[in-house]
XYZ file of C-alpha atoms in Angstrom:
672
model
C 94.988 78.648 81.449
C 96.128 75.021 81.685
C 99.674 76.128 82.575
C 98.579 78.170 85.598
C 99.209 76.778 89.066
C 96.142 76.283 91.336
C 96.480 79.666 93.094
C 96.985 81.545 89.811
C 93.995 79.733 88.304
C 91.775 80.642 91.245
C 92.860 84.289 91.037
C 91.957 84.348 87.341
C 88.520 82.710 87.475
C 87.226 84.506 90.602
C 85.268 87.490 89.273
C 82.295 87.898 91.598
C 84.124 89.435 94.566
C 86.812 92.069 95.132
C 90.216 90.387 95.139
C 93.659 90.996 96.572
C 96.439 88.845 95.135
C 99.536 88.781 97.362
C 102.125 88.039 94.689
C 105.663 87.246 95.802
C 108.669 88.131 93.634
C 108.761 86.125 90.395
C 105.396 84.468 91.052
C 103.795 85.339 87.698
C 101.590 88.255 88.729
C 101.560 89.926 85.298
C 100.456 86.649 83.757
C 97.575 86.469 86.233
C 96.441 89.982 85.240
C 96.612 89.345 81.493
C 94.933 85.934 81.756
C 92.195 87.477 83.889
C 91.555 90.137 81.259
C 91.066 87.374 78.668
C 88.846 85.420 81.095
C 86.653 88.470 81.816
C 86.109 88.976 78.090
C 85.314 85.273 77.579
C 82.656 85.585 80.312
C 80.940 88.510 78.601
C 82.632 91.685 79.882
C 82.981 94.167 77.023
C 86.690 95.012 76.531
C 86.099 98.776 76.699
C 84.722 98.291 80.240
C 88.000 96.735 81.491
C 90.784 98.959 82.831
C 94.252 97.791 83.897
C 96.484 100.234 85.774
C 100.177 100.018 86.603
C 102.860 102.478 87.700
C 105.244 102.881 84.767
C 104.803 103.318 81.042
C 107.213 100.437 80.459
C 105.073 98.087 82.584
C 101.943 99.281 80.767
C 103.580 98.606 77.380
C 104.648 95.110 78.454
C 101.158 94.348 79.735
C 99.640 95.612 76.475
C 102.025 93.388 74.490
C 101.016 90.335 76.540
C 97.312 91.083 76.118
C 97.792 91.503 72.362
C 99.598 88.142 72.279
C 96.640 86.463 73.993
C 94.298 87.888 71.385
C 94.325 85.984 68.104
C 91.679 88.370 66.727
C 90.352 91.795 67.653
C 88.422 90.281 70.571
C 90.439 92.152 73.217
C 90.576 95.510 71.395
C 89.343 98.495 73.366
C 90.817 97.554 76.757
C 92.307 100.499 78.635
C 95.846 99.690 79.885
C 97.654 102.677 81.328
C 99.500 104.208 84.244
C 97.682 105.991 87.055
C 98.804 109.331 85.630
C 97.725 108.493 82.075
C 94.285 107.536 83.367
C 94.120 110.775 85.352
C 95.078 112.774 82.258
C 92.368 111.038 80.237
C 89.769 112.006 82.842
C 91.021 115.610 82.974
C 91.046 115.982 79.179
C 87.502 114.623 78.855
C 86.152 116.620 81.814
C 88.232 119.796 81.359
C 85.201 122.098 81.287
C 83.946 120.807 84.631
C 87.418 121.521 86.049
C 87.407 125.069 84.672
C 90.156 124.295 82.163
C 90.465 124.861 78.420
C 90.993 121.985 76.001
C 94.741 122.049 75.404
C 96.095 121.456 78.912
C 99.807 121.698 79.724
C 101.529 119.289 82.108
C 104.273 120.728 84.301
C 107.252 118.527 85.101
C 109.384 118.994 88.231
C 111.622 121.604 86.581
C 108.585 123.564 85.408
C 107.052 123.332 88.870
C 110.191 124.693 90.544
C 110.342 127.478 87.957
C 106.723 128.481 88.639
C 107.329 128.648 92.398
C 110.425 130.766 91.767
C 108.438 133.047 89.431
C 105.784 133.558 92.111
C 108.498 134.554 94.576
C 110.177 136.827 92.023
C 106.960 138.593 91.029
C 105.716 139.318 94.541
C 103.801 142.570 94.613
C 105.875 145.714 95.134
C 104.086 146.397 98.409
C 105.260 143.049 99.783
C 108.710 142.202 100.999
C 110.377 139.908 98.522
C 111.585 136.573 99.885
C 114.886 135.296 98.510
C 115.258 131.497 98.606
C 117.981 129.292 97.155
C 117.251 126.385 94.804
C 117.254 123.835 97.614
C 114.656 125.805 99.582
C 112.454 126.258 96.515
C 112.675 122.509 95.805
C 111.716 121.787 99.423
C 108.560 123.883 99.005
C 107.751 121.977 95.799
C 108.254 118.688 97.654
C 105.944 119.848 100.474
C 103.192 120.826 98.005
C 103.575 117.457 96.282
C 103.371 115.664 99.623
C 100.166 117.499 100.500
C 98.618 116.654 97.135
C 99.523 112.985 97.563
C 97.653 113.124 100.869
C 94.608 114.566 98.986
C 94.971 117.930 100.744
C 93.826 120.975 98.766
C 95.466 124.386 99.156
C 92.670 125.669 101.409
C 93.072 122.607 103.659
C 96.779 123.189 104.228
C 96.240 126.803 105.303
C 94.317 125.397 108.282
C 96.651 122.539 109.252
C 100.132 123.931 108.489
C 102.412 123.863 111.544
C 105.321 126.219 112.046
C 106.461 129.160 109.940
C 107.998 126.995 107.202
C 104.844 124.960 106.547
C 102.628 128.045 106.783
C 104.773 129.805 104.190
C 104.569 126.723 101.931
C 100.767 126.629 102.368
C 100.447 130.250 101.218
C 102.631 129.501 98.208
C 100.567 126.349 97.485
C 97.467 128.517 97.196
C 99.232 131.027 94.917
C 100.788 128.202 92.883
C 97.396 126.603 92.174
C 95.890 129.944 91.063
C 98.906 130.546 88.856
C 98.828 127.196 87.038
C 95.016 127.374 86.681
C 95.520 130.690 84.881
C 98.130 128.985 82.705
C 95.660 126.176 81.889
C 98.153 123.726 83.334
C 98.346 120.863 85.817
C 101.322 119.185 87.466
C 101.852 115.424 87.833
C 100.240 115.312 91.268
C 97.154 117.087 89.874
C 96.688 114.205 87.433
C 95.461 112.230 90.449
C 94.119 114.985 92.708
C 92.064 116.888 90.092
C 89.915 113.869 89.072
C 89.504 113.043 92.760
C 88.361 116.584 93.537
C 86.006 116.521 90.533
C 84.437 113.193 91.554
C 83.896 114.492 95.070
C 82.178 117.664 93.849
C 80.179 116.182 90.961
C 78.770 112.703 91.713
C 77.108 112.539 88.288
C 80.512 112.606 86.568
C 81.832 109.990 89.005
C 78.884 107.726 88.219
C 79.586 108.116 84.497
C 83.172 106.886 84.980
C 82.117 104.080 87.309
C 79.731 102.897 84.594
C 82.617 102.874 82.109
C 84.826 100.672 84.315
C 83.164 97.343 85.093
C 86.371 95.715 86.306
C 89.590 97.423 87.357
C 92.886 95.524 87.627
C 95.672 97.257 89.546
C 99.300 96.103 89.523
C 101.963 96.948 92.179
C 99.226 97.892 94.639
C 101.731 98.268 97.503
C 103.144 101.346 95.737
C 99.907 103.350 95.873
C 99.875 106.560 97.880
C 96.855 108.029 99.680
C 95.592 109.968 96.650
C 95.981 107.034 94.234
C 94.125 104.712 96.576
C 91.336 107.286 96.946
C 91.035 107.553 93.134
C 91.007 103.768 92.809
C 88.320 103.490 95.513
C 86.180 106.157 93.824
C 86.371 104.461 90.410
C 85.467 100.949 91.629
C 82.632 102.280 93.802
C 80.763 100.275 96.449
C 80.435 97.248 94.142
C 84.205 96.766 94.249
C 84.675 94.854 91.008
C 88.442 94.794 91.057
C 91.597 92.711 91.227
C 94.637 94.251 92.878
C 98.047 92.593 92.873
C 100.783 93.547 95.305
C 103.535 92.466 97.675
C 104.215 94.340 100.913
C 107.736 92.846 100.960
C 108.553 94.837 97.820
C 107.267 98.195 99.046
C 110.375 100.370 98.579
C 108.923 103.764 97.651
C 107.889 105.302 100.984
C 110.078 108.310 100.096
C 107.746 108.853 97.112
C 104.630 108.644 99.282
C 103.813 104.950 98.787
C 101.714 103.610 101.640
C 101.837 99.807 102.093
C 99.191 100.207 104.830
C 96.735 100.504 101.930
C 96.851 96.681 101.929
C 95.196 96.721 105.364
C 92.824 99.525 104.391
C 91.533 97.472 101.484
C 90.124 94.823 103.809
C 88.409 97.490 105.929
C 86.833 99.255 102.945
C 85.809 96.048 101.172
C 84.774 93.404 103.763
C 83.989 90.887 100.967
C 87.649 90.994 99.882
C 89.046 87.624 98.862
C 92.790 87.124 99.403
C 94.946 84.734 97.362
C 98.694 84.219 97.844
C 101.082 83.415 95.006
C 104.123 81.825 96.645
C 105.596 79.653 93.892
C 108.516 81.497 92.314
C 109.430 80.808 88.661
C 112.560 82.972 88.593
C 115.092 81.989 91.255
C 116.492 78.729 92.572
C 115.385 77.463 95.980
C 118.639 78.450 97.682
C 118.244 82.114 96.725
C 114.627 82.055 97.905
C 115.584 80.466 101.215
C 118.013 83.319 101.846
C 115.416 85.926 100.802
C 112.748 84.408 103.064
C 115.144 84.319 106.025
C 115.997 87.999 105.573
C 112.472 89.355 105.146
C 110.997 87.437 108.066
C 112.746 90.009 110.288
C 110.131 92.551 109.128
C 106.588 92.623 110.527
C 104.121 91.390 107.913
C 100.669 92.345 106.787
C 100.275 88.907 105.202
C 102.652 86.008 105.893
C 104.038 84.140 102.887
C 106.928 81.858 102.031
C 108.403 81.829 98.531
C 109.446 78.461 97.102
C 110.738 77.123 93.811
C 111.164 73.826 91.988
C 114.478 75.087 90.603
C 117.339 73.392 92.442
C 120.969 74.520 92.648
C 123.934 73.350 94.708
C 125.874 76.637 94.547
C 125.913 78.647 97.798
C 125.646 82.429 97.698
C 129.045 84.149 97.630
C 130.200 86.895 99.981
C 133.340 88.819 98.985
C 135.273 90.827 101.582
C 137.268 93.669 99.977
C 140.000 95.929 101.322
C 138.357 99.157 100.113
C 136.035 100.487 97.387
C 138.816 100.379 94.761
C 139.500 96.737 95.535
C 135.759 96.020 95.529
C 135.314 97.386 92.010
C 138.362 95.461 90.733
C 137.360 92.197 92.424
C 133.769 92.318 91.187
C 134.904 93.073 87.626
C 137.495 90.268 87.765
C 134.935 87.872 89.246
C 132.505 88.589 86.399
C 135.266 88.135 83.825
C 136.317 84.829 85.420
C 132.748 83.578 85.720
C 131.947 84.595 82.146
C 134.992 82.713 80.849
C 134.175 79.610 82.876
C 130.471 79.465 81.963
C 130.654 80.887 78.411
C 127.852 83.258 79.397
C 126.879 86.629 77.916
C 127.559 90.081 79.340
C 123.808 90.727 79.516
C 123.470 87.830 81.975
C 125.110 89.959 84.677
C 123.798 92.825 86.795
C 125.625 94.855 89.445
C 123.216 96.431 91.923
C 123.971 99.144 94.463
C 122.192 101.435 96.915
C 123.357 104.800 95.506
C 124.402 106.002 92.050
C 127.862 107.197 93.158
C 128.899 103.557 93.728
C 128.969 103.008 89.943
C 131.916 105.324 89.221
C 134.746 102.995 90.221
C 132.951 100.008 88.679
C 132.964 101.723 85.285
C 136.743 102.118 85.382
C 137.336 98.503 86.416
C 134.971 97.100 83.794
C 136.663 99.188 81.099
C 140.099 97.906 82.134
C 138.883 94.341 81.478
C 137.131 95.371 78.232
C 133.742 94.395 79.663
C 130.917 96.371 78.006
C 128.307 97.801 80.354
C 125.331 100.135 80.496
C 124.074 102.245 83.396
C 120.330 102.472 83.958
C 118.925 105.784 85.099
C 121.140 108.022 82.960
C 120.067 111.436 81.781
C 116.760 111.362 79.958
C 116.603 112.443 76.332
C 113.801 114.814 77.347
C 115.923 116.372 80.108
C 118.470 117.917 77.709
C 118.305 121.691 77.302
C 117.660 121.754 73.562
C 114.767 119.280 73.855
C 113.169 121.212 76.715
C 113.560 124.447 74.716
C 111.891 122.994 71.639
C 109.147 121.349 73.694
C 108.576 124.757 75.285
C 107.778 126.172 71.839
C 105.457 123.271 71.019
C 103.670 123.529 74.374
C 103.106 127.224 73.795
C 101.804 126.504 70.290
C 99.096 124.230 71.648
C 98.447 126.149 74.902
C 99.311 129.890 74.770
C 98.365 130.172 78.467
C 101.375 128.058 79.500
C 103.387 130.671 81.421
C 106.179 128.230 82.196
C 106.764 127.525 78.493
C 106.474 131.246 77.698
C 109.168 132.169 80.207
C 111.458 129.382 79.015
C 111.537 130.350 75.347
C 110.755 134.089 75.198
C 114.496 134.785 74.988
C 115.691 131.520 73.438
C 117.046 132.622 71.007
C 117.446 136.164 72.325
C 114.821 138.692 71.188
C 116.052 141.769 73.042
C 113.333 141.320 75.655
C 115.041 141.964 78.984
C 114.301 140.564 82.416
C 112.986 143.971 83.496
C 110.363 143.764 80.728
C 109.413 140.213 81.753
C 109.038 141.213 85.403
C 106.708 144.103 84.502
C 104.746 141.847 82.145
C 104.364 139.225 84.897
C 103.171 141.803 87.437
C 100.624 143.150 84.956
C 99.403 139.625 84.095
C 99.089 138.688 87.778
C 97.053 141.809 88.549
C 94.757 141.120 85.582
C 94.594 137.352 86.435
C 95.504 136.441 82.845
C 98.384 134.556 81.210
C 101.580 136.255 80.042
C 100.711 135.542 76.412
C 97.246 137.068 76.766
C 98.703 140.111 78.515
C 100.949 140.842 75.516
C 97.892 141.674 73.433
C 96.215 144.044 75.910
C 96.188 147.787 75.292
C 96.685 148.379 79.014
C 100.193 146.891 78.808
C 101.336 150.102 77.100
C 100.814 151.887 80.429
C 103.580 149.834 82.125
C 106.003 149.111 79.246
C 107.639 151.372 76.686
C 106.668 151.233 73.008
C 109.697 149.219 71.897
C 109.197 146.483 74.521
C 105.478 146.279 73.762
C 106.216 145.945 70.027
C 108.741 143.134 70.587
C 106.263 141.157 72.710
C 103.417 141.717 70.253
C 105.639 140.677 67.333
C 106.530 137.410 69.084
C 102.892 136.595 69.898
C 101.633 137.377 66.371
C 104.272 135.033 64.923
C 103.297 132.261 67.329
C 99.563 132.651 66.556
C 100.277 132.382 62.824
C 102.342 129.238 63.368
C 99.697 127.748 65.667
C 97.001 128.172 63.003
C 99.284 126.552 60.435
C 99.971 123.574 62.742
C 96.246 123.073 63.314
C 94.996 123.557 59.749
C 97.862 122.075 57.731
C 100.728 119.642 58.373
C 101.904 120.090 62.002
C 105.295 118.507 61.251
C 106.004 121.054 58.528
C 104.985 123.781 60.987
C 107.619 122.501 63.415
C 110.319 122.594 60.724
C 109.236 126.148 59.851
C 109.496 127.061 63.542
C 113.125 125.938 63.589
C 113.861 127.945 60.438
C 112.108 131.071 61.721
C 114.050 131.203 64.989
C 117.358 130.216 63.323
C 117.810 127.637 66.061
C 120.785 125.994 64.400
C 122.722 129.287 64.310
C 121.671 130.040 67.885
C 123.126 126.714 69.037
C 126.407 127.393 67.216
C 126.680 130.767 68.966
C 125.698 129.321 72.357
C 127.712 126.047 72.390
C 131.406 125.466 73.045
C 132.027 124.161 69.525
C 130.233 123.376 66.264
C 130.214 119.615 66.931
C 128.277 120.055 70.169
C 125.858 122.451 68.433
C 125.284 120.012 65.577
C 124.695 117.145 67.998
C 122.074 119.196 69.866
C 120.370 120.210 66.600
C 120.248 116.563 65.492
C 118.541 115.741 68.808
C 115.823 118.274 68.020
C 115.362 116.839 64.518
C 115.149 113.378 66.074
C 112.353 114.634 68.336
C 110.448 116.025 65.325
C 110.859 112.675 63.570
C 109.652 110.863 66.704
C 106.522 113.060 66.802
C 105.916 112.332 63.118
C 106.325 108.576 63.623
C 104.046 108.612 66.675
C 101.290 110.278 64.682
C 101.649 107.774 61.831
C 101.722 104.720 64.112
C 98.694 105.796 66.135
C 95.573 103.711 65.538
C 93.536 106.878 65.723
C 94.340 110.243 64.210
C 96.394 111.882 66.929
C 96.688 115.654 67.078
C 99.820 117.554 68.066
C 98.395 118.397 71.550
C 97.635 114.718 72.217
C 101.113 113.612 71.133
C 102.801 116.185 73.380
C 100.591 115.234 76.354
C 101.590 111.605 75.803
C 105.269 112.508 75.566
C 105.207 114.497 78.800
C 103.910 111.407 80.603
C 106.785 109.150 79.564
C 108.929 108.063 82.513
C 112.097 108.443 80.431
C 112.899 108.026 76.773
C 116.571 107.319 76.383
C 117.893 107.780 72.886
C 118.767 104.091 72.799
C 115.772 102.878 74.786
C 114.626 100.425 72.123
C 118.072 98.816 71.978
C 117.445 96.753 75.089
C 119.083 93.558 73.788
C 122.651 94.877 73.767
C 125.088 92.375 75.238
C 126.142 94.604 78.131
C 126.516 94.190 81.881
C 123.754 96.131 83.638
C 124.645 98.605 86.386
C 121.726 100.042 88.357
C 120.391 101.027 91.750
C 118.271 98.606 93.749
C 115.255 100.860 93.196
C 115.759 100.746 89.420
C 116.148 96.936 89.489
C 112.638 96.286 90.811
C 110.665 94.179 88.328
C 113.799 92.948 86.516
C 115.662 89.645 86.641
C 119.157 88.438 85.734
C 120.914 85.047 85.844
C 123.854 86.425 87.854
C 123.569 89.319 90.299
C 126.286 91.148 92.264
C 124.951 93.176 95.181
C 127.783 95.481 96.234
C 128.336 97.756 99.242
C 126.734 95.444 101.827
C 127.860 97.637 104.705
C 126.302 99.519 107.582
C 125.591 103.126 106.509
C 125.277 102.066 102.849
C 122.733 99.227 103.001
C 121.058 100.034 105.324
C 121.644 103.670 104.373
C 122.707 106.055 107.122
C 119.664 108.300 106.559
C 117.346 105.323 107.045
C 119.218 104.299 110.198
C 118.829 107.834 111.575
C 115.121 107.914 110.638
C 114.527 104.377 111.951
C 113.449 103.162 108.498
C 115.362 99.878 108.630
C 112.350 97.837 107.476
C 112.256 99.573 104.092
C 116.022 99.098 103.689
C 115.545 95.385 104.430
C 112.829 95.248 101.752
C 115.297 96.938 99.372
C 117.892 94.214 100.069
C 115.142 91.608 99.596
C 114.305 93.088 96.182
C 117.986 92.883 95.221
C 118.286 89.238 96.307
C 115.151 88.164 94.424
C 116.447 89.641 91.135
C 118.922 86.718 90.853
C 117.921 83.596 88.953
C 120.998 81.325 89.210
C 123.662 82.897 91.372
C 124.040 85.813 93.789
C 127.208 87.458 95.103
C 127.472 90.043 97.897
C 130.465 92.302 98.461
C 131.540 94.655 101.248
C 134.618 96.654 102.214
C 136.752 96.751 105.379
C 137.260 100.474 104.955
C 135.916 103.174 102.678
C 136.644 106.811 101.906
C 133.907 109.217 102.981
C 134.117 113.007 102.856
C 137.820 112.754 102.053
C 138.677 110.516 105.018
C 139.214 106.754 105.104
C 137.388 105.005 107.931
C 136.681 101.426 108.977
C 133.323 99.917 108.020
C 131.139 97.128 109.342
C 129.398 94.427 107.268
C 125.688 95.092 106.835
C 123.442 93.722 109.568
C 121.479 92.107 106.733
C 124.372 89.707 106.014
C 124.206 88.404 109.594
C 120.438 87.867 109.202
C 120.984 85.424 106.325
C 121.275 81.640 106.905
C 125.061 81.251 107.231
C 125.059 77.655 105.979
C 123.811 78.936 102.612
C 126.705 81.399 102.204
C 130.233 80.915 100.910
C 131.854 83.591 103.084
C 135.643 83.027 103.189
C 136.169 85.808 105.745
C 133.954 83.854 108.157
C 134.216 80.274 106.859
C 137.808 79.568 105.801
C 138.142 77.590 102.538
C 139.781 74.190 102.718
C 142.992 73.617 100.694
C 141.154 71.794 97.860
C 138.818 74.743 97.330
C 141.718 77.210 97.386
C 143.603 75.134 94.790
C 140.517 74.958 92.554
C 140.034 78.740 92.792
C 143.689 79.327 91.906
C 143.459 77.038 88.865
C 140.376 78.897 87.631
C 142.129 82.250 87.998
C 145.187 80.904 86.126
C 142.966 79.703 83.278
C 141.379 83.149 83.139
C 144.756 84.863 82.887
C 145.819 82.523 80.068
C 142.609 83.262 78.159
C 143.170 87.013 78.488
C 146.697 86.678 77.078
C 145.355 84.561 74.214
């Protein structure tokens, strides 16, 4: 700990009181958490009684790697480092009986959730008037249910508080949705927080058991907690409040996801003994960048005042580029990167282009390609989001949990089994009346009263095959069972018949084989023997798993949204689209959410280590029409003497000559 600054050191060694660490951008907060874990163990806390929680699997992996690096032996083995949702899943799996669930629980993603809501609407009883909603309306209902869960509201609560016809309708569906997924032995992502919370409230003995397991809880990115997550955190730490939370209200940019930065205030109310430590020394950016960031964010009201500073000095002002339009902006930014790269002999990976919305990347891609500058876009389509992967996962989920109606509906006719939608509708109605899953209904004699003999036989044949395969996966090699599954359903031939060409079909089939190999590798790498259900539960919790996720050291320029950039850092950052209606976004202006947009700009500024460049356009095409634009109000809030803004501060002749010479040298190098 000799390399810690005084504030970091104090945060690490203070263990006898609840602690809030206000950690500014780049102030070494993850180091404080990992060093504190080691300190707690050195002072006698058993590793298995320490839990560290963060918000993404990537952050949890990085924290685990740092903890492992601190440990030169097995001294720190047994520490729980996970996301909120992983911790919630662990509680649910261990306490499934108390929650009225069976062992092999399914986790519904957003697509599954929307599908379930649609199924409920489609299978409304014949005596009721069916309600036809489009996809957007169904998604809105799903969002409302999620919002209620994040506020710790159960279905029965919302029936009492719903206002207006739309909310009342959503509340009724919420109640039906919960009954439906309970029957399917499933939970959604919001339930991973709400279900443990509900259990702890109803069964204090179970809560006490978990409180006794967690002697010290460390929570990263505390400002991103929503109401339900804070309630779960508060329940786990109990009245004793042995915890360390690290957060920064200036980097709270997820209000649209339910994050509640007011939880920083609530912490002091709930834990009067709370000790507060500020980390203000920044180890990432030079002082000039921090001065600009501080000047911007001081326009927001603050829960806790702080002022970032750095020992890193730099004489370069921050650049502001005025562009004619979005085409010119993309070309100028690409040319500027090429020029800067040539001049400084830097790497492509040293550069990041940040923007407010994904659509801003399209023109940049073209311009970067024209200059042969390699790039990668963060936030692309997830490997797990592709159709073939979701199909195959549907089979696996049904293997380990036959009550998973969502998985059943996804794969019952993939490949086609001559089981029509009319048959599925009748099966669903029968299952709903009997309060059983679709799979279970297929085996009931009573089903013959509503379906003809051929349809009943087809369903029974499918279920018998799946049961046989499930037994094989459990008793023998599960990986071989998965290969047999692919052979039995002739999935390769199905893809060839369903795809545009054989190359596309083969590529999709190789993706499925890659998934099987990934499952096999995960089981082999696991420290403990991990069953197929445990592997799938783990996979469903991954934020994203891009096919090239592990290849993070490619020498490529990074293109990403400001939200995606949080937690990252780059030597040279280009923050484009600094215009009114883009940053701040028009929706935020309309909703009077300027403070969050300012925090978003602050996050973008504090990603830069050495140099930062802003760009904006004089006009931009929107909805097919070109209109004039205004520079972002955030640019005018910055200290103007720290900006090189030619449109405002005209360059002197010497500077213009120097710029021209640099551009000429760049052109010569390109010809060479």
